[in-house]
CSV table of C-alpha atoms in Angstrom, one decimal:
chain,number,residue,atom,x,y,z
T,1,UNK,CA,10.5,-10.5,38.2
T,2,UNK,CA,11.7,-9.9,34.8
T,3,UNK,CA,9.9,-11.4,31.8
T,4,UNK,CA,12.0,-13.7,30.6
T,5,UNK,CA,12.4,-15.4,34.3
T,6,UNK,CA,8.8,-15.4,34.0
T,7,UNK,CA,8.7,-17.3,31.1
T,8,UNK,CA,11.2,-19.6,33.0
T,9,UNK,CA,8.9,-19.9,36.0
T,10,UNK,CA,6.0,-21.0,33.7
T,11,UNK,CA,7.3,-23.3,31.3
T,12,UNK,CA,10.1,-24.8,34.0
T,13,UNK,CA,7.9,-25.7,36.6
T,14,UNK,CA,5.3,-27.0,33.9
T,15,UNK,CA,7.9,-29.1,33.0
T,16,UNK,CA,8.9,-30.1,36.4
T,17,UNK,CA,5.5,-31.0,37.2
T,18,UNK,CA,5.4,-33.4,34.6
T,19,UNK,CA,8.4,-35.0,35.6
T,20,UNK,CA,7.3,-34.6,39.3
T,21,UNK,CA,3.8,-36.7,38.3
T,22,UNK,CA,6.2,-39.4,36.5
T,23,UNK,CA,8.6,-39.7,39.6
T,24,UNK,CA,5.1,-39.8,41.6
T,25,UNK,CA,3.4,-42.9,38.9
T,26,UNK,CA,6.6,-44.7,39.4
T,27,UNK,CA,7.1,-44.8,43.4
T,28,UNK,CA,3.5,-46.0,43.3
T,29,UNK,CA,3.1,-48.8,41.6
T,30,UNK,CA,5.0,-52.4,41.3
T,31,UNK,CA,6.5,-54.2,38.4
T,32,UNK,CA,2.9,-55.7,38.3
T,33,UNK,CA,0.6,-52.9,38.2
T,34,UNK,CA,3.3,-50.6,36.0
T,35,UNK,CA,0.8,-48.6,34.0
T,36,UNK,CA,1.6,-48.5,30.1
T,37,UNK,CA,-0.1,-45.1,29.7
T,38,UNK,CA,2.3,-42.2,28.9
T,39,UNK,CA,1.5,-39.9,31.8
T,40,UNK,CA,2.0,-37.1,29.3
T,41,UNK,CA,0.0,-38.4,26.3
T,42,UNK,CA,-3.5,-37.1,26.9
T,43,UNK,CA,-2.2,-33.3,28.0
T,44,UNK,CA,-2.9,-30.3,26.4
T,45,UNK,CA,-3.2,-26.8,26.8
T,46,UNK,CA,-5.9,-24.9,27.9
T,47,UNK,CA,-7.1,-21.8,29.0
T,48,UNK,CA,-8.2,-21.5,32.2
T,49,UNK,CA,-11.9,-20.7,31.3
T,50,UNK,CA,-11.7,-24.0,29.1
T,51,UNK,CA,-10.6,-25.7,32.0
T,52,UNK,CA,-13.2,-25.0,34.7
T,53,UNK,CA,-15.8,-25.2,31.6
T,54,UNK,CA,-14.7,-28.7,31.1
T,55,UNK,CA,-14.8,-29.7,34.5
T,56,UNK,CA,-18.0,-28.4,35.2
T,57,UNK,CA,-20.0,-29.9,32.2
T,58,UNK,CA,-19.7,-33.2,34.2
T,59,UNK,CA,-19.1,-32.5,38.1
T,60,UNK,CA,-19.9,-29.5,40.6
T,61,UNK,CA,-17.4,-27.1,41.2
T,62,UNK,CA,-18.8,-26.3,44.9
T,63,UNK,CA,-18.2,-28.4,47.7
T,64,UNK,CA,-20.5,-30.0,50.0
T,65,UNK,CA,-19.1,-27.9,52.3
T,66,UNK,CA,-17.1,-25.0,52.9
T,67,UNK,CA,-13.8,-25.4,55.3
T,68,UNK,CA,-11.7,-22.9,53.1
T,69,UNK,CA,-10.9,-21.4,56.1
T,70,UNK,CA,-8.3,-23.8,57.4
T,71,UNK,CA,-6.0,-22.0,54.5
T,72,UNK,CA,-5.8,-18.8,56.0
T,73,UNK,CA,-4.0,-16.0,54.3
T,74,UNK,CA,0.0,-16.3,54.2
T,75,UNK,CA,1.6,-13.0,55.3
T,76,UNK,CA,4.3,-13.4,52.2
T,77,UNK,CA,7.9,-11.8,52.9
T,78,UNK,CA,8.5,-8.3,50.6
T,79,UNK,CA,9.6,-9.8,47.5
T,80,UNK,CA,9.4,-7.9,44.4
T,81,UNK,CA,6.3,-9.4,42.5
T,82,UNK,CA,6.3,-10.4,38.9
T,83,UNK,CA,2.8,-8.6,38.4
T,84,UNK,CA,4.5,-5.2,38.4
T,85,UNK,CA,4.0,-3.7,34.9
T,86,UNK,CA,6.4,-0.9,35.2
T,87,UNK,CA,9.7,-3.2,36.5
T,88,UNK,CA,12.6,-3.2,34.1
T,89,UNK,CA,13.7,-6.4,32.9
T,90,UNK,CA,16.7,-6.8,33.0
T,91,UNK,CA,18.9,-10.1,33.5
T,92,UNK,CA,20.1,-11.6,37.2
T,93,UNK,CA,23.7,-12.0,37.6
T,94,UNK,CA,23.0,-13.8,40.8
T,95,UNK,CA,22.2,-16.8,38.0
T,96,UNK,CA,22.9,-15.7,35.0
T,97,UNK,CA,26.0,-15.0,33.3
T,98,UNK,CA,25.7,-11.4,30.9
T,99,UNK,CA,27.8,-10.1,28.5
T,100,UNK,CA,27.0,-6.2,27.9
T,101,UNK,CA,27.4,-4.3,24.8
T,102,UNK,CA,27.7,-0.5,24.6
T,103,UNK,CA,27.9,0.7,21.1
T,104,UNK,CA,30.9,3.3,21.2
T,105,UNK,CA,29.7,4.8,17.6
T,106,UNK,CA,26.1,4.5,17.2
T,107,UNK,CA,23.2,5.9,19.4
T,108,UNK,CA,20.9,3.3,19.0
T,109,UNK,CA,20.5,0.2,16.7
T,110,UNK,CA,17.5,-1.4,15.5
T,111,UNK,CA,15.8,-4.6,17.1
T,112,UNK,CA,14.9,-5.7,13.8
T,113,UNK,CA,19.1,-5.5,12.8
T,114,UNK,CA,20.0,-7.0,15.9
T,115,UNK,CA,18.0,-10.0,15.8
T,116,UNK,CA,19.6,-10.3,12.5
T,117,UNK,CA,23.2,-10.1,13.7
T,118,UNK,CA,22.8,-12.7,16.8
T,119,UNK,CA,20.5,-15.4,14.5
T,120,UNK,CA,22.4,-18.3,14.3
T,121,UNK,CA,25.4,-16.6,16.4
T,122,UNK,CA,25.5,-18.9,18.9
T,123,UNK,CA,25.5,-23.1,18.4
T,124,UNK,CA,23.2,-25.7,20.4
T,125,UNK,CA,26.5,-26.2,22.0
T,126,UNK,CA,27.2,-22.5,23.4
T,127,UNK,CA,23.5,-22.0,23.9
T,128,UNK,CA,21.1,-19.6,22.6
T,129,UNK,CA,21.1,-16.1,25.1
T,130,UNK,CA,18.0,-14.2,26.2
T,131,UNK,CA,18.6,-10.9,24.6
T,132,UNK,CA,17.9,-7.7,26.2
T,133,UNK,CA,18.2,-3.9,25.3
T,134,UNK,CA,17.7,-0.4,26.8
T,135,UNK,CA,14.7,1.0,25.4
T,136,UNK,CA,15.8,4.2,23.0
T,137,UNK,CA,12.4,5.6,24.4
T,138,UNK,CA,12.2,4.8,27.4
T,139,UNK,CA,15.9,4.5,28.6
T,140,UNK,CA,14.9,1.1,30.7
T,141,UNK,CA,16.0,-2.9,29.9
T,142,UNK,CA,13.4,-5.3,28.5
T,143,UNK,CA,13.3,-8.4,26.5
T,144,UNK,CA,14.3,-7.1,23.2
T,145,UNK,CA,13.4,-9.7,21.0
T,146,UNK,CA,9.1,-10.0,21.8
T,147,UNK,CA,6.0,-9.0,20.0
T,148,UNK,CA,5.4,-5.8,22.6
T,149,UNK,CA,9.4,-5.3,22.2
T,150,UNK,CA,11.0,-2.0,21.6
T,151,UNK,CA,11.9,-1.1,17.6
T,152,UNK,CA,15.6,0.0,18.9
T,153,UNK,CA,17.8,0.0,22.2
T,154,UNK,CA,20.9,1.6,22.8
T,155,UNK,CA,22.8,-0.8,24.5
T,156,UNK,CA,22.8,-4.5,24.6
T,157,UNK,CA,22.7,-7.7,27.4
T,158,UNK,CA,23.4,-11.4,26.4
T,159,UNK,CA,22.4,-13.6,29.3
T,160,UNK,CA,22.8,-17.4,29.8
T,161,UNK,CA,21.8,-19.2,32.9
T,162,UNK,CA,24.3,-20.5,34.6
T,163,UNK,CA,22.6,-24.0,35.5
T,164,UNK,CA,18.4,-24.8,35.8
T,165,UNK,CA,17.8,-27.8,38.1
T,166,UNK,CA,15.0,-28.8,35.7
T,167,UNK,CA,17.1,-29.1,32.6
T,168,UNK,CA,20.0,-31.1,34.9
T,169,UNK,CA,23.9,-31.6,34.6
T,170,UNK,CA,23.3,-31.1,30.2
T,171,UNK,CA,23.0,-27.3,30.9
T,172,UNK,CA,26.2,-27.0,32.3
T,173,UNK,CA,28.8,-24.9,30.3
T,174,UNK,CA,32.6,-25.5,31.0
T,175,UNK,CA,35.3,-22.6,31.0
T,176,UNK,CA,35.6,-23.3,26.9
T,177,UNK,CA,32.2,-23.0,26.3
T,178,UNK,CA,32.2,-19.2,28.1
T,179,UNK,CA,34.8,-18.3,26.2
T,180,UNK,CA,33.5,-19.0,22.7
T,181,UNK,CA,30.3,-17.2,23.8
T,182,UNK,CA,32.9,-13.7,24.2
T,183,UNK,CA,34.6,-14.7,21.0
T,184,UNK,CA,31.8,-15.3,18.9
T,185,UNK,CA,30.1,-11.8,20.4
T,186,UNK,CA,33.5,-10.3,19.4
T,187,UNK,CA,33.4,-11.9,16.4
T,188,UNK,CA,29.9,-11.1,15.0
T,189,UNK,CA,30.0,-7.3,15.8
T,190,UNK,CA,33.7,-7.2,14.2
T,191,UNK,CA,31.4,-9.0,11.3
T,192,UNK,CA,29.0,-6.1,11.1
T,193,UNK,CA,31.4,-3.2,11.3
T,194,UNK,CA,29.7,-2.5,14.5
T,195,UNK,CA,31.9,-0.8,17.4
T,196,UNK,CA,31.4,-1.5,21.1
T,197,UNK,CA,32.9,-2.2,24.5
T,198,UNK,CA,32.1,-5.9,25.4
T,199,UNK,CA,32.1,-6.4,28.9
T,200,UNK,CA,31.8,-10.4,30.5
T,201,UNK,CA,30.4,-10.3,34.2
T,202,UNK,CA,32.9,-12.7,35.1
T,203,UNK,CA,35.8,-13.8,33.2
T,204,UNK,CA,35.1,-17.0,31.9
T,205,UNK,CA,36.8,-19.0,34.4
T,206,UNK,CA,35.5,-17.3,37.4
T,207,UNK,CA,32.4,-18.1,35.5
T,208,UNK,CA,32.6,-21.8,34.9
T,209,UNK,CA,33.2,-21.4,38.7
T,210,UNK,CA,30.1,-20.2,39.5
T,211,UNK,CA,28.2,-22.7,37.5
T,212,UNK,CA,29.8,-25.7,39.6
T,213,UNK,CA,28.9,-24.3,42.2
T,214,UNK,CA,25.2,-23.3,41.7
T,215,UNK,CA,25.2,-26.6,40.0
T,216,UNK,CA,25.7,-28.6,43.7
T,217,UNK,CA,22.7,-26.6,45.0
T,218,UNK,CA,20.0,-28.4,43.8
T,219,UNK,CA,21.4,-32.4,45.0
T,220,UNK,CA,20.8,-30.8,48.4
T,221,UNK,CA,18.1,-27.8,48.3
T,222,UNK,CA,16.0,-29.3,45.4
T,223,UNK,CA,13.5,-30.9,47.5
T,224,UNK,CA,9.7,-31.0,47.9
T,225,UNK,CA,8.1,-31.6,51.4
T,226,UNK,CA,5.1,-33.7,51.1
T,227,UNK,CA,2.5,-34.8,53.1
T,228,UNK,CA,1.4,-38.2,51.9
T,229,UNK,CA,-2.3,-39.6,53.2
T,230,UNK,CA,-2.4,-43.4,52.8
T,231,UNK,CA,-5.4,-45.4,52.3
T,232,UNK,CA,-6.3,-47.9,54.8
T,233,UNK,CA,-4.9,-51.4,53.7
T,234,UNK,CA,-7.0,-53.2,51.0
T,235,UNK,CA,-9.1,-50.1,50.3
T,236,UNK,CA,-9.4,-46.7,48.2
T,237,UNK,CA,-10.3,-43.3,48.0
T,238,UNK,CA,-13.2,-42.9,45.7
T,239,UNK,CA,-12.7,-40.1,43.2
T,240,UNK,CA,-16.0,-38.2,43.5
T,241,UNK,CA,-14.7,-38.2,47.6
T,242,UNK,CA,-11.9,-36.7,46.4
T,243,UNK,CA,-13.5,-34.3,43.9
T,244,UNK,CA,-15.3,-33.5,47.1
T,245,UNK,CA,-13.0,-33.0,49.2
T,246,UNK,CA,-10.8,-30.8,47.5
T,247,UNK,CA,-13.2,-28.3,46.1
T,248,UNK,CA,-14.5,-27.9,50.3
T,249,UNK,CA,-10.9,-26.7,50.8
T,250,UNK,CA,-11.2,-24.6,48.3
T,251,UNK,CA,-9.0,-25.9,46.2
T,252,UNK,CA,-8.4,-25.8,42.5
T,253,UNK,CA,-8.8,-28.5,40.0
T,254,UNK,CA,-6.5,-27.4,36.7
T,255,UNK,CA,-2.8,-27.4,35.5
T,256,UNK,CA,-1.2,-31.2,35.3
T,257,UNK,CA,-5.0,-32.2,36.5
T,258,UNK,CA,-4.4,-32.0,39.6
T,259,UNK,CA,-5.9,-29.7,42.7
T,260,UNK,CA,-4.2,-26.7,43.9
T,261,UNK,CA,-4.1,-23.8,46.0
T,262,UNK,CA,-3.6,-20.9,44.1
T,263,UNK,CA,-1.3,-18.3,44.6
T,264,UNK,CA,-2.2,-14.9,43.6
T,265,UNK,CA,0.3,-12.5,44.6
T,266,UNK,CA,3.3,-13.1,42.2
T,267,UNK,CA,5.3,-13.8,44.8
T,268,UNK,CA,7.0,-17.4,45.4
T,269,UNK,CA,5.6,-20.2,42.6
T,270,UNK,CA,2.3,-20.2,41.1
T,271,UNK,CA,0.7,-22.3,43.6
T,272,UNK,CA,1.1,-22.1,47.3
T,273,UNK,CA,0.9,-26.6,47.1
T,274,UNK,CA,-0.9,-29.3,44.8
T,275,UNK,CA,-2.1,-32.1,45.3
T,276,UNK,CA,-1.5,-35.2,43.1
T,277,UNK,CA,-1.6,-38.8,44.0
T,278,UNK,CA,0.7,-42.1,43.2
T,279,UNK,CA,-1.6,-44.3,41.7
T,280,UNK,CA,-1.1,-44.4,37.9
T,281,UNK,CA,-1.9,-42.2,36.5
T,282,UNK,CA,-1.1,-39.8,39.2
T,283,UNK,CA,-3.8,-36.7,38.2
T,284,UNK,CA,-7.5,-36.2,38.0
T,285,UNK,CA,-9.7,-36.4,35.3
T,286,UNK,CA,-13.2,-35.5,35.8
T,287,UNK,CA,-14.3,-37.6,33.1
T,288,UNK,CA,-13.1,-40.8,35.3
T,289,UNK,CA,-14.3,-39.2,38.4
T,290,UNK,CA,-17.6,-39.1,37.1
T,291,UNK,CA,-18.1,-42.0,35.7
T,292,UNK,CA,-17.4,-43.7,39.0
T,293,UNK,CA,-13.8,-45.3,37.1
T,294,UNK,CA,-11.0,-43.3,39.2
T,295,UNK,CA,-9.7,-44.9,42.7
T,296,UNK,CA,-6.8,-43.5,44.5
T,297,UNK,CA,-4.5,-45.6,47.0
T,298,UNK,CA,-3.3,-42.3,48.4
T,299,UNK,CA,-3.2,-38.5,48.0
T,300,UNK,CA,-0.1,-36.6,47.9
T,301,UNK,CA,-0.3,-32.8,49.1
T,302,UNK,CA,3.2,-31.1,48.0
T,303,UNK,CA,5.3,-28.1,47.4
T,304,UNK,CA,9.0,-27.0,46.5
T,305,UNK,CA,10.5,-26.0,49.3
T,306,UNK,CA,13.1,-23.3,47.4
T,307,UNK,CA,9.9,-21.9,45.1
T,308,UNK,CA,8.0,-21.3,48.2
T,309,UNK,CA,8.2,-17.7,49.3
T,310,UNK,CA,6.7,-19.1,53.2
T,311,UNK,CA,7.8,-22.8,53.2
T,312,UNK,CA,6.8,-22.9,56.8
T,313,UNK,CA,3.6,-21.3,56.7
T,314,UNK,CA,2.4,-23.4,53.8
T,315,UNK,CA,3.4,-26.4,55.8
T,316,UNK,CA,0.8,-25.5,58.3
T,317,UNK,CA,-1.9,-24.5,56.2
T,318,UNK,CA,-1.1,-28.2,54.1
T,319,UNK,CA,-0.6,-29.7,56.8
T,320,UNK,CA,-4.4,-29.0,58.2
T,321,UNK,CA,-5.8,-29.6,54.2
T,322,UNK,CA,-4.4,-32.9,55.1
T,323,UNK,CA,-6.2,-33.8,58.4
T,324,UNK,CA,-9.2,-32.5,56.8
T,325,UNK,CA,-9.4,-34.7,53.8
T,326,UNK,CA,-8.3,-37.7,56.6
T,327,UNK,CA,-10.9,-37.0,58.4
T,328,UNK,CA,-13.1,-37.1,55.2
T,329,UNK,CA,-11.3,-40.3,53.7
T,330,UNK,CA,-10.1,-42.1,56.0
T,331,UNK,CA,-6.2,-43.3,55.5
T,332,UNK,CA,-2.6,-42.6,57.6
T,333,UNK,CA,-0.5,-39.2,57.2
T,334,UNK,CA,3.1,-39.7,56.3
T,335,UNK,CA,5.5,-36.8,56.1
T,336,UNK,CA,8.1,-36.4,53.9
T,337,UNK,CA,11.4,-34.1,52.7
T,338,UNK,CA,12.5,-35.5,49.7
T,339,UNK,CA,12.9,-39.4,49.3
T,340,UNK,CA,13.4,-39.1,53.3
T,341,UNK,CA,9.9,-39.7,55.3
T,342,UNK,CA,10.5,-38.4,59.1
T,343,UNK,CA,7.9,-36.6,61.7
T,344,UNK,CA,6.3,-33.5,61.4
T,345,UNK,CA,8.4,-31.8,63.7
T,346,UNK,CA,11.6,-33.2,61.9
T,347,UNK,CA,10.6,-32.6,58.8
T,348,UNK,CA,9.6,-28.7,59.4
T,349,UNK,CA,13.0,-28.7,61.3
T,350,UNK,CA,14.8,-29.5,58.0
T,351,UNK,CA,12.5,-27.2,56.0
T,352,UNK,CA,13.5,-24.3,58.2
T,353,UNK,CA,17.3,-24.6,58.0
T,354,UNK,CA,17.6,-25.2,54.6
T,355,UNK,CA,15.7,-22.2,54.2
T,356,UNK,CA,18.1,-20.4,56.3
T,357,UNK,CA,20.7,-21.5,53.8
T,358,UNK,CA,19.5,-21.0,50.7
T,359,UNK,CA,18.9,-17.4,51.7
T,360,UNK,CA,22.3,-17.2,53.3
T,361,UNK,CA,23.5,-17.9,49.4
T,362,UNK,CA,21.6,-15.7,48.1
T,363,UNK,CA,18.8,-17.9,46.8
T,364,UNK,CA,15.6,-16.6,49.7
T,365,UNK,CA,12.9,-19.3,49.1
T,366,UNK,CA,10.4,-17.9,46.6
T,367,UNK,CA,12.8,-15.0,45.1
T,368,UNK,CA,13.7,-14.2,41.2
T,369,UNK,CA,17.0,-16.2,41.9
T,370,UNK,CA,15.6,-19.0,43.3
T,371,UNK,CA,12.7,-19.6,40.9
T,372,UNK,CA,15.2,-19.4,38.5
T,373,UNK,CA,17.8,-22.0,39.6
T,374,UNK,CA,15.4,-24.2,40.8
């Protein structure tokens, strides 16, 4: 994975989780008990050491218990990891749409010149690119604009995505809007005295193209399959149970303030599922949990099904957090793909073939190109 679609994966699916824990606040609650507290107000970031630290100063990390064996190790298809320091970046046509430069005149131009040439370039309109060089040293593609960057390239990428689910239908760019990315290229070099060969991978049209229909992916494949665990009627889940719980899985309490397992391996999303809950505000806090003030109606044990590298696999291993933490708790197991709540069977039925598809269209679960679309 290249850096730049590594900064995508982080700060996209941060941001999707925070519209994912809205969605979640909203389903479950009524006119009535509509919570006035800005699910994002009291976030902030943190390291991770701050983060256990401030957990622990006022609850036990350890469960009462250890079951951490029900999440047995996921054999994880051969996709290339994003932990491999020696990969060149360089951009994905499979989603992104490039426009490379090779200087016919000079041998190599300085990073410091060329983020003077494309600053201010581009308009909100036509969208800022992720700009990437070939190394003059090393002869590979990387992000050429960063603080590790290289001093000069020798050749030159633009790249725009062609349509993020997370940002929605205001990140499409029509056939126009392509073309006044080539002109303005054209025109800022021509600006510069600077002569090069300027090649689109597609044409502008055959570009707008491809963003309608990556664009029509994500109504259909842009799903999470979740495992809701109900409360009995007229009762809830007491935090510290929860806290409990969780932590005798093995499970993580950090990002969003909510309990995951982690991932490790690069491969797929950051976590293999979290759990979150409906009840406003739809995360954990510790301080609450400890002070005896934080009741749950349910818990909701989830995943994206095209960021998950073994959508099947982690359905089984979630699937057995979630009679565990029943049998703890109490409560009824729902399943769900979606908005649409079906059987187990059903449900990994459904998972399974739109699997299939995505990888038949290029987008495997879990690969560069689908943590980047999606």
């Amino acid at each position: 994975m290249t850096w730049p679609q590594f900064h995508v994966k982080m700060v996209g699916n941060w941001i999707r989780q925070a519209l994912l824990l809205g969605m979640l606040v909203l389903l479950g609650c009524g006119e009535s008990g509509m919570s006035q507290q800005d699910p994002m107000e009291e976030f902030v970031l943190s390291t991770q050491s701050q983060t256990k630290a401030r957990a622990e100063a006022v609850l036990s990390l350890q469960g009462s218990e250890d079951v951490s064996h029900l999440l047995q190790p996921i054999d994880l298809p051969d996709l290339e990891s994003n932990q491999s320091e020696e990969a060149e970046y360089a951009p994905n046509p499979a989603v992104e749409w490039v426009i490379e430069i090779e200087f016919t005149e000079l041998e190599q131009i300085s990073v410091a010149q060329l983020k003077e040439i494309f600053d201010g370039t581009f308009d909100q309109g036509e969208g800022r690119p992720t700009i990437f060089g070939k190394d003059a040293q090393t002869n590979q593609w990387t992000y050429a604009i960063a603080a590790d960057g290289p001093e000069s390239v020798t050749a030159v990428q633009l790249a725009w995505d062609y349509f993020q689910a997370w940002k929605g239908p205001e990140s499409i760019c029509n056939e126009l809007g392509f073309q006044k990315r080539l002109d303005a290229t054209s025109a800022v070099l021509q600006e510069h005295s600077i002569a090069a060969n300027i090649t689109p991978s597609r044409l502008p049209k055959e570009a707008f193209a491809r963003t309608e229909e990556l664009a029509v992916l994500p109504e259909d494949y842009d799903k999470y399959f979740i495992i809701q665990l109900q409360a009995p009627e007229g009762t809830v889940f007491e935090g510290r149970d929860i806290w409990d719980v969780m932590h005798c899985l093995g499970l993580i309490w950090g990002d969003m303030d909510c309990f995951h397992w982690d991932n490790p391996s690069g491969i797929g999303d950051d976590y293999f599922f979290s759990v979150e809950s409906t009840t406003p505000p739809g995360f954990f806090l510790p301080e609450q949990i400890a002070a005896g003030e934080l009741q749950t109606e349910d818990l909701i044990f989830l995943f994206s099904i095209p960021r998950s590298a073994a959508p099947l696999e982690v359905i089984s291993r979630m699937d057995k957090a979630a009679h565990y933490a029943q049998k703890r708790l109490g409560g009824t197991i729902h399943y769900q793909v979606g908005e649409d709540r079906m059987s187990l069977e059903n449900a990994t039925n459904e998972v399974r073939q739109m699997a299939d598809i995505l990888t038949e269209n290029g987008f495997q679960p879990g690969s560069d190109s689908a943590l980047q679309l999606f």
